[in-house]
PDB file of C-alpha atoms in Angstrom:
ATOM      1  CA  UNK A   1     -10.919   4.096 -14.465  1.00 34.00           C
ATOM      2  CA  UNK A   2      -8.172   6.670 -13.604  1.00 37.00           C
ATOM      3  CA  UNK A   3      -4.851   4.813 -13.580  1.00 40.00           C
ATOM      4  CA  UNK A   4      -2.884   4.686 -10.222  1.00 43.00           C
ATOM      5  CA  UNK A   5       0.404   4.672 -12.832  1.00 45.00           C
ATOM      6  CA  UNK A   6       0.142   8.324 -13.995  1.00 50.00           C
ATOM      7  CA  UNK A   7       3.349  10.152 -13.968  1.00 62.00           C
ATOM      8  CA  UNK A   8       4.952   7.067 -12.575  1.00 79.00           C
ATOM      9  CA  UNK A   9       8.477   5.840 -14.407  1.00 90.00           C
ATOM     10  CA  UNK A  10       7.170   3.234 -17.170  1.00 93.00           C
ATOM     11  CA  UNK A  11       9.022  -0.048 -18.179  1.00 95.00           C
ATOM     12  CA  UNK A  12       7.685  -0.975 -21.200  1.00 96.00           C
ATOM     13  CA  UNK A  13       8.495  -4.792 -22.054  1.00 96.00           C
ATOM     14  CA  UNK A  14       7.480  -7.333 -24.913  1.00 97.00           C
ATOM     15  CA  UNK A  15       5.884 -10.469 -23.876  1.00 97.00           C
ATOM     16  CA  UNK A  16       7.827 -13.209 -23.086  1.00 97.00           C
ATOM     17  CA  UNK A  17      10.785 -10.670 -21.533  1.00 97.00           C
ATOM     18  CA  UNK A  18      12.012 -11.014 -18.355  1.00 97.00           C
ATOM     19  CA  UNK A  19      11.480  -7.614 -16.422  1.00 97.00           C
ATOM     20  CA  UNK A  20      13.621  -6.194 -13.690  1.00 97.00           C
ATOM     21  CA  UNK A  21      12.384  -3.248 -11.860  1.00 96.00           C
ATOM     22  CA  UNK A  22      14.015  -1.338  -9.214  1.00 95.00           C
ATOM     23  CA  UNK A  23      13.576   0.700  -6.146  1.00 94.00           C
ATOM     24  CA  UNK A  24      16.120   2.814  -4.072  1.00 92.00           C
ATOM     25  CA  UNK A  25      15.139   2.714   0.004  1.00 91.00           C
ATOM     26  CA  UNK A  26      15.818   5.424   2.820  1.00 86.00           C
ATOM     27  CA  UNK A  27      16.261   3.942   5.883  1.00 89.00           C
ATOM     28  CA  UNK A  28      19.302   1.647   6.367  1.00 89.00           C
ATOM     29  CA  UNK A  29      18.003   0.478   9.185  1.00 90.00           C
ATOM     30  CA  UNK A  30      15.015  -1.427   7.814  1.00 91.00           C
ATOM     31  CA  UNK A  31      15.000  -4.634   8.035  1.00 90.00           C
ATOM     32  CA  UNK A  32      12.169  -6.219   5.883  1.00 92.00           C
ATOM     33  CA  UNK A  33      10.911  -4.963   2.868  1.00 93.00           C
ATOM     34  CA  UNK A  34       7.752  -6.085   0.261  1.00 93.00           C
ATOM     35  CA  UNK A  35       6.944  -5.701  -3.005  1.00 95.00           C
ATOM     36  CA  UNK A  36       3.303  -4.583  -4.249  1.00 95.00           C
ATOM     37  CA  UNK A  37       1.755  -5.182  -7.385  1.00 96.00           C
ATOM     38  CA  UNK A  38      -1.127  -2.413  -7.828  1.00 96.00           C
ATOM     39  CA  UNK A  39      -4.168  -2.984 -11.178  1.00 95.00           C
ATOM     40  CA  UNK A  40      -5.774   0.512 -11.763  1.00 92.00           C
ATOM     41  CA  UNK A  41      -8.543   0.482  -9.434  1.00 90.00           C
ATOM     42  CA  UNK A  42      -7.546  -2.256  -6.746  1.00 93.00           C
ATOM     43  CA  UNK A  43      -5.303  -2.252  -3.651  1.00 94.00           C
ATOM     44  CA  UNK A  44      -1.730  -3.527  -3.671  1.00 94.00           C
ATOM     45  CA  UNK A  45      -1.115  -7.023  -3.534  1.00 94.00           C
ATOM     46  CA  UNK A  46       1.484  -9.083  -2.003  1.00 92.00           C
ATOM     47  CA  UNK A  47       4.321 -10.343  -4.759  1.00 94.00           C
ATOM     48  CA  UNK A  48       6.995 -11.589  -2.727  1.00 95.00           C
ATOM     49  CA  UNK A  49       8.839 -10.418   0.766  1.00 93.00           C
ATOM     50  CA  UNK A  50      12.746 -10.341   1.891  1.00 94.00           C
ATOM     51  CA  UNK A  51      14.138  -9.889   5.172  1.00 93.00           C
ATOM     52  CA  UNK A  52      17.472  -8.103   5.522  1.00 93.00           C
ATOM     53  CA  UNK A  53      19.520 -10.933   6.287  1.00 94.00           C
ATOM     54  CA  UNK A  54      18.439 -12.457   2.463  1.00 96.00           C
ATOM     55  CA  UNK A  55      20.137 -11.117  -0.310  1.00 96.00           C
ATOM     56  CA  UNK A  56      17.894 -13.301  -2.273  1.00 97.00           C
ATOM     57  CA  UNK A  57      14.484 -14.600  -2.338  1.00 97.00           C
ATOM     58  CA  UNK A  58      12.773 -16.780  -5.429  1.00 97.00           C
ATOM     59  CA  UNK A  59       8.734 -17.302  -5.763  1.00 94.00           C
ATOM     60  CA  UNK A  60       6.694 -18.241  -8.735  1.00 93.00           C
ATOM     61  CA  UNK A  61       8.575 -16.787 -11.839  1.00 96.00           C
ATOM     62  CA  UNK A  62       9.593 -14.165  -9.588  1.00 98.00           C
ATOM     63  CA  UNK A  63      12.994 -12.801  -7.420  1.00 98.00           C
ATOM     64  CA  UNK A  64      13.644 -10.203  -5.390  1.00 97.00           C
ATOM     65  CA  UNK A  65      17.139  -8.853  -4.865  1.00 97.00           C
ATOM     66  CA  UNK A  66      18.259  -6.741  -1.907  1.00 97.00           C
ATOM     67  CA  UNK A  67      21.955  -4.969  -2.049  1.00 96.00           C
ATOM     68  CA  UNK A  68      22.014  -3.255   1.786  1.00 94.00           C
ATOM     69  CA  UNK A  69      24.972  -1.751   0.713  1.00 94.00           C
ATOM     70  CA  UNK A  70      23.326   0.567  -1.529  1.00 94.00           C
ATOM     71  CA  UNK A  71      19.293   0.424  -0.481  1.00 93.00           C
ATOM     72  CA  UNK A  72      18.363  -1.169  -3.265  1.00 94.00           C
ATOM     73  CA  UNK A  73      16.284  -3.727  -4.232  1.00 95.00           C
ATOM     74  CA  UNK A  74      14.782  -5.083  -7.313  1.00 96.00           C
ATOM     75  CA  UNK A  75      11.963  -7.094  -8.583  1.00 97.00           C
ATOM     76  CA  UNK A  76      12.862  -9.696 -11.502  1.00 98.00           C
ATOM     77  CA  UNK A  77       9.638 -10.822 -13.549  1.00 98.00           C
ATOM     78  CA  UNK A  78      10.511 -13.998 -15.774  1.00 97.00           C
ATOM     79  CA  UNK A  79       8.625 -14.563 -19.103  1.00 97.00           C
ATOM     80  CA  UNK A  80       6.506 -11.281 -18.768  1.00 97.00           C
ATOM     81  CA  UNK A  81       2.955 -11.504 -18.953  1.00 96.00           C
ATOM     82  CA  UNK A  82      -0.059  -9.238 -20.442  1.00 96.00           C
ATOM     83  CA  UNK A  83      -1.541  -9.892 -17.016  1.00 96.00           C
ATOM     84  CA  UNK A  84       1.437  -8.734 -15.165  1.00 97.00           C
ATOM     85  CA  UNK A  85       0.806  -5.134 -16.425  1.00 97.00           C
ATOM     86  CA  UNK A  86       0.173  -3.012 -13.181  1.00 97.00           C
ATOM     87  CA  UNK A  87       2.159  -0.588 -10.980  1.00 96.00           C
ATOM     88  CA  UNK A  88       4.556  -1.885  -8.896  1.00 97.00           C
ATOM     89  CA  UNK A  89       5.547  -0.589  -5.473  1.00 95.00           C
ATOM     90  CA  UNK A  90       7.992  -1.795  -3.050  1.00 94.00           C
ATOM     91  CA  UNK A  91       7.733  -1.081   0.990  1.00 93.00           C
ATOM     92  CA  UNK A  92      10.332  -1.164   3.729  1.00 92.00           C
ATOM     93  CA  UNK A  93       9.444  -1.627   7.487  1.00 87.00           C
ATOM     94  CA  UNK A  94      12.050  -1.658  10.737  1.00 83.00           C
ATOM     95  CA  UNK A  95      10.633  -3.867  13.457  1.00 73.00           C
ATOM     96  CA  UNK A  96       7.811  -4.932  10.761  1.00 66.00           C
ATOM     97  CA  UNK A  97       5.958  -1.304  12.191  1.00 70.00           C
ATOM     98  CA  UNK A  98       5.490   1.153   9.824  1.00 80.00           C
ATOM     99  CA  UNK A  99       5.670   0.299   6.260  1.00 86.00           C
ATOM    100  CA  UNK A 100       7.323   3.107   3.761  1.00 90.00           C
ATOM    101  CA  UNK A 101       6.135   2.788   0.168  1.00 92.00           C
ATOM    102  CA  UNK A 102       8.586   3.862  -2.635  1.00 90.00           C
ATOM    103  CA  UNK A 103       6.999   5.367  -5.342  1.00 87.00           C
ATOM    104  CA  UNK A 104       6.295   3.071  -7.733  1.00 93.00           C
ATOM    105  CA  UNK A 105       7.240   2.175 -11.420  1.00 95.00           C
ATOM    106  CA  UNK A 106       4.508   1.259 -13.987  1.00 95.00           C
ATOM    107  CA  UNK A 107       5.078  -1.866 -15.913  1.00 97.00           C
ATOM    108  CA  UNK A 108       3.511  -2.042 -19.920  1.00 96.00           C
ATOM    109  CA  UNK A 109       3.895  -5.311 -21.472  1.00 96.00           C
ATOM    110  CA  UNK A 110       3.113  -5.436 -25.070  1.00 94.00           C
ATOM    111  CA  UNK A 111       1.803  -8.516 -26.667  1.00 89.00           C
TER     112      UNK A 111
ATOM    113  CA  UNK B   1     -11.916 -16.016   2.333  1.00 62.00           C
ATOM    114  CA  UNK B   2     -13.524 -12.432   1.939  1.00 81.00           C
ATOM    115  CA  UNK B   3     -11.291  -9.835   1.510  1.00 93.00           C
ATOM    116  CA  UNK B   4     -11.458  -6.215   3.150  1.00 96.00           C
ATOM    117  CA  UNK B   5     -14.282  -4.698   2.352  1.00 97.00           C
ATOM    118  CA  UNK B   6     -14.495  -1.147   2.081  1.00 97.00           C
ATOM    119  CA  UNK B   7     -17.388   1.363   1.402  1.00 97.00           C
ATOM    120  CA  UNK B   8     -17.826   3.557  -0.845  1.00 97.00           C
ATOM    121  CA  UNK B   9     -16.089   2.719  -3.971  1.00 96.00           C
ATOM    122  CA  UNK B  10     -16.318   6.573  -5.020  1.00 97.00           C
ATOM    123  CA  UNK B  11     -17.201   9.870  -3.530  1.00 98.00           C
ATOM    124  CA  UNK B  12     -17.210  13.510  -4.818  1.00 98.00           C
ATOM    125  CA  UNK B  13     -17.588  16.218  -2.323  1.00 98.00           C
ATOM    126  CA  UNK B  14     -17.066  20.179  -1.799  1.00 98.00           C
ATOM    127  CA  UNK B  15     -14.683  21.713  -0.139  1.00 97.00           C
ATOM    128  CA  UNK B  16     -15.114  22.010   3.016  1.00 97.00           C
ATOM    129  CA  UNK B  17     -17.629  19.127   3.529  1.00 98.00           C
ATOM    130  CA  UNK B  18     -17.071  16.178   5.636  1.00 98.00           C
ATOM    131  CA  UNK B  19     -17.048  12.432   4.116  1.00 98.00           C
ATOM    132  CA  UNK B  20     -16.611   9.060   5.945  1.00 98.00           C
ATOM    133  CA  UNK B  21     -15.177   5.988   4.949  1.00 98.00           C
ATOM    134  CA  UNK B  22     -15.620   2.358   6.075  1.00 98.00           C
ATOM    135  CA  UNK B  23     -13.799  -0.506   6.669  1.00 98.00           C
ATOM    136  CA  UNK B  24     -14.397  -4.225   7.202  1.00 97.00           C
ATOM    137  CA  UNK B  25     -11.316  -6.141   7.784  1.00 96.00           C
ATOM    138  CA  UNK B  26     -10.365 -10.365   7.018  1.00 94.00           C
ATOM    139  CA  UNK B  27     -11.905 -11.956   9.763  1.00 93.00           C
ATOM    140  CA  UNK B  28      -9.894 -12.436  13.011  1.00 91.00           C
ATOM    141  CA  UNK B  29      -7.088  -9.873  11.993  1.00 92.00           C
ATOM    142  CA  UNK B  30      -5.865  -7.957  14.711  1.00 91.00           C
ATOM    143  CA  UNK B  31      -4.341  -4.964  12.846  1.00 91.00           C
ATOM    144  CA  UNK B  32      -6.232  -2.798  10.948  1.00 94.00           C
ATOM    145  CA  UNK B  33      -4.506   0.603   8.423  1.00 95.00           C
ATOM    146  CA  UNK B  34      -5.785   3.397   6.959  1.00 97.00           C
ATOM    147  CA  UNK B  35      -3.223   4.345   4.047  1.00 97.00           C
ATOM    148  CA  UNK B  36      -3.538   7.474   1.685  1.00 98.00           C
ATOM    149  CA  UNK B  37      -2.644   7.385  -2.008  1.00 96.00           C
ATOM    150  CA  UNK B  38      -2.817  10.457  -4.010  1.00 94.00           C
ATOM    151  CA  UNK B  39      -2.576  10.191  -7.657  1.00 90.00           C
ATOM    152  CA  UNK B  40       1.144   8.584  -8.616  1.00 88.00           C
ATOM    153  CA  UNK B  41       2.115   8.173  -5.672  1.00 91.00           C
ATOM    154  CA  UNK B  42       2.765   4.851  -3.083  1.00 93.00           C
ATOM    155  CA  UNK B  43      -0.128   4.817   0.121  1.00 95.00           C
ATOM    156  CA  UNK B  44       1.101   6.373   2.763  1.00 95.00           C
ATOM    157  CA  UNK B  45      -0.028   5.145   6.774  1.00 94.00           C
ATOM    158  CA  UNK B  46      -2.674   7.641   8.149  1.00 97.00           C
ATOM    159  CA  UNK B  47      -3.111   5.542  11.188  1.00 96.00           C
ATOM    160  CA  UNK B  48      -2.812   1.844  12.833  1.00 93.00           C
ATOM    161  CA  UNK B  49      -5.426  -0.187  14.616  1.00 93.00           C
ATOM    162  CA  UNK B  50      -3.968  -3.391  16.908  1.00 90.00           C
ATOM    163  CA  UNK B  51      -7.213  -4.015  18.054  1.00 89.00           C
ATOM    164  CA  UNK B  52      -9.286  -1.222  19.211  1.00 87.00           C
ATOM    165  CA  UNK B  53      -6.419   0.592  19.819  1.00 92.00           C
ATOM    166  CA  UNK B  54      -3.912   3.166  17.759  1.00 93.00           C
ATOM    167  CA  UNK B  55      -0.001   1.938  17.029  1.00 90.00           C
ATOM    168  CA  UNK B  56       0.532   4.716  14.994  1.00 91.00           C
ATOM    169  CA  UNK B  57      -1.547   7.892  13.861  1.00 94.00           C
ATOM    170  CA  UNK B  58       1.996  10.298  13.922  1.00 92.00           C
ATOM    171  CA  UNK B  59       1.084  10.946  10.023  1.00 93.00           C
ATOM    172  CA  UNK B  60      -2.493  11.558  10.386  1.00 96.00           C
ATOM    173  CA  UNK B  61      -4.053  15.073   9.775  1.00 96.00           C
ATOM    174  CA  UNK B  62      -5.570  15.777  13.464  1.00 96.00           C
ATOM    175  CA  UNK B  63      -6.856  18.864  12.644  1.00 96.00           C
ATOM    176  CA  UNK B  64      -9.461  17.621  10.364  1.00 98.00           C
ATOM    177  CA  UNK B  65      -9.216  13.478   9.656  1.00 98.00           C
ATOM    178  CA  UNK B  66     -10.235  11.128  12.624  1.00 98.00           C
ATOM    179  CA  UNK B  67     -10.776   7.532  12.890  1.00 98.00           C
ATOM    180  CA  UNK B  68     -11.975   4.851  14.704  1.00 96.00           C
ATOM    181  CA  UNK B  69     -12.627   0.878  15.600  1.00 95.00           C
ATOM    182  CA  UNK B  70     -14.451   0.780  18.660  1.00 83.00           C
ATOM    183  CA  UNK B  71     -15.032  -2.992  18.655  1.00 87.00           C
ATOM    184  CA  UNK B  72     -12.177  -3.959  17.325  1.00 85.00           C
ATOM    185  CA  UNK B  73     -13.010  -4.854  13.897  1.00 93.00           C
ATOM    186  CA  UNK B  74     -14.925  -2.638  11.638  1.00 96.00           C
ATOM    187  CA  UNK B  75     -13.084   0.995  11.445  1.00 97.00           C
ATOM    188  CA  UNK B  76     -14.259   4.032  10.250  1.00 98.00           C
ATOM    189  CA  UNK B  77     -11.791   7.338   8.602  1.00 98.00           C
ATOM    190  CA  UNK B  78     -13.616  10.661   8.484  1.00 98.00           C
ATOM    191  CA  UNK B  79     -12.786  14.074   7.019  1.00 98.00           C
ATOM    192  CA  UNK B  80     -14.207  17.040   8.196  1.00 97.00           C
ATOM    193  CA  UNK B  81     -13.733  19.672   6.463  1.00 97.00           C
ATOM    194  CA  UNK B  82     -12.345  18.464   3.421  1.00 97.00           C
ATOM    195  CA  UNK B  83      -9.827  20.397   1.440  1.00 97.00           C
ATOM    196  CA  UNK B  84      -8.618  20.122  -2.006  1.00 97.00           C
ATOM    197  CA  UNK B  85      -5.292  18.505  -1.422  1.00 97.00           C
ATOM    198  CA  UNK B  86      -7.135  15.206   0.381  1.00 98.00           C
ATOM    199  CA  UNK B  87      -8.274  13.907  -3.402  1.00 98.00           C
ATOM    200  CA  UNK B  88      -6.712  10.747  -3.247  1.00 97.00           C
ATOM    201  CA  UNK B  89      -7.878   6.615  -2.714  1.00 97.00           C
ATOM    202  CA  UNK B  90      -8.066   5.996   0.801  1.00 98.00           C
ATOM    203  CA  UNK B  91      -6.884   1.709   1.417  1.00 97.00           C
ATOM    204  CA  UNK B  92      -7.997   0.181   4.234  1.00 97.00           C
ATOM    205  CA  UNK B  93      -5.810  -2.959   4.941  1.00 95.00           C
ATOM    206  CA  UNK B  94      -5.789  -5.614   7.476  1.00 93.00           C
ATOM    207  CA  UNK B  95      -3.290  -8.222   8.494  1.00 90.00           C
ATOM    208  CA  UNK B  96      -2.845 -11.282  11.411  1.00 87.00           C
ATOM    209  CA  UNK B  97      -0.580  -9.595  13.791  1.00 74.00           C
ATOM    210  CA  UNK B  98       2.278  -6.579  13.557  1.00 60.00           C
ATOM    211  CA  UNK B  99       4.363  -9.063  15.778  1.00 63.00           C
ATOM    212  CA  UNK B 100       6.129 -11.406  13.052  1.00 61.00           C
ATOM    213  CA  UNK B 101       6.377  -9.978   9.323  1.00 59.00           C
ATOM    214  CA  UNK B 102       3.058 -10.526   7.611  1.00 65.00           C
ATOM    215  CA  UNK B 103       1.093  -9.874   4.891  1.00 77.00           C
ATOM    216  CA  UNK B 104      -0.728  -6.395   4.782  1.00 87.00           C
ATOM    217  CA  UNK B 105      -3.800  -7.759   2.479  1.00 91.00           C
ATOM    218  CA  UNK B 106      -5.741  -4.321   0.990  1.00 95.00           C
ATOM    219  CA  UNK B 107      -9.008  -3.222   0.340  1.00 96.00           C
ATOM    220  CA  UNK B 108      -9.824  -2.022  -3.592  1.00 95.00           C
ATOM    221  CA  UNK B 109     -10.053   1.583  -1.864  1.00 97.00           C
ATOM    222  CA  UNK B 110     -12.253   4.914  -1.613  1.00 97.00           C
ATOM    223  CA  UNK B 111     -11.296   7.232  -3.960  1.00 97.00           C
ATOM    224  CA  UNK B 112     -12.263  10.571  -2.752  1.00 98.00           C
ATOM    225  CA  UNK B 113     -12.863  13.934  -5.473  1.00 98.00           C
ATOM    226  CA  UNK B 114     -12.966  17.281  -3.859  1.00 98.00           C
ATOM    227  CA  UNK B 115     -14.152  19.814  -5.366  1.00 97.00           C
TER     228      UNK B 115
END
């Protein structure tokens, strides 16, 4: 099907790689923020959250970073997989309302 | 568990026409979205559901998109007319509560062709 990753930014990484992928937010004042892995032709899943009183969180071969000084957060894949090929999105939310998405960076890992 | 459920996968339309989507949310989750994503781009909220009732609808289209969840759980997003510029996947997603920071789990989406 139509990919969700057209026009996006692409990362292209070799197998094995770790990936870091980043995402610039707008409002200062939010204070929890997600990131989204999207497959052509699904919805976005849930990776990994951070509130903004973290400037670190660690899952399952992944991290999220969060520097409030400059909005910015980033998503750090270890050991890249085929299967983590997707487009990924990261959302910020004040009050854990209304969630912004950023808009996205596609992720190519070759084998 | 069963995921959101959403109906149809696919529809092409004229301009002009009207189209509805559905929604079936995770059982027992209060809050219901509606979320827009046109081609290379990240969803953006059309409206909010806590309940039967609307949080937030402040980026939703009046003129011409509407939605509803009378009961409380099923919701339905209709377009009427359609234009050119609402070719896009329309997400339906559900989660516990807006109250503490939750997941927001999604449906796999409508995607929507006007013609």
């Amino acid at each position: 099907g139509e990919s969700v990753g057209l026009h996006l930014p692409t990362l292209s990484v070799q197998e094995g790689d770790n990936s870091i992928i980043n995402c610039a937010y707008s409002n200062s004042a939010s204070d929890y923020f997600i990131w989204y892995k999207q497959e052509s032709g699904k919805g976005p899943q849930f990776i990994i959250d951070i509130r903004s009183n973290m400037d670190k969180r660690q899952g399952q071969r992944v991290t999220v970073l969060l520097n409030k000084t400059v909005k910015h957060l980033s998503l750090q894949i270890a050991a890249t997989q085929p299967g983590d090929s997707a487009v990924y999105f990261c959302a910020e939310t004040k009050y854990f309302n209304k969630f912004y998405f950023g808009s996205g960076t596609k992720l190519n890992v070759k084998p | 568990e069963a995921g959101v459920a959403q109906s149809p996968r696919y529809k092409i339309i004229e301009k002009r026409q009207s189209v509805a989507f559905w929604c079936n949310p995770i059982s027992g989750h209060a809050t219901l979205y509606w979320y827009q994503q046109i081609l290379g781009q990240g969803p953006k909220l059309l409206i909010q559901f806590q309940n039967n009732g609307v949080v937030d609808d402040s980026q939703l289209p009046k003129d011409r998109f509407s939605a509803e969840r009378l009961k409380g759980v099923d919701s339905t997003l209709k377009i009427q007319p359609a234009k050119l510029e609402d070719s896009a996947v329309y997400l339906c997603a559900s989660s516990l509560d807006t109250d503490v920071p939750n997941e927001q789990y999604f449906g796999p989406g409508t995607r929507l062709t006007v013609t």
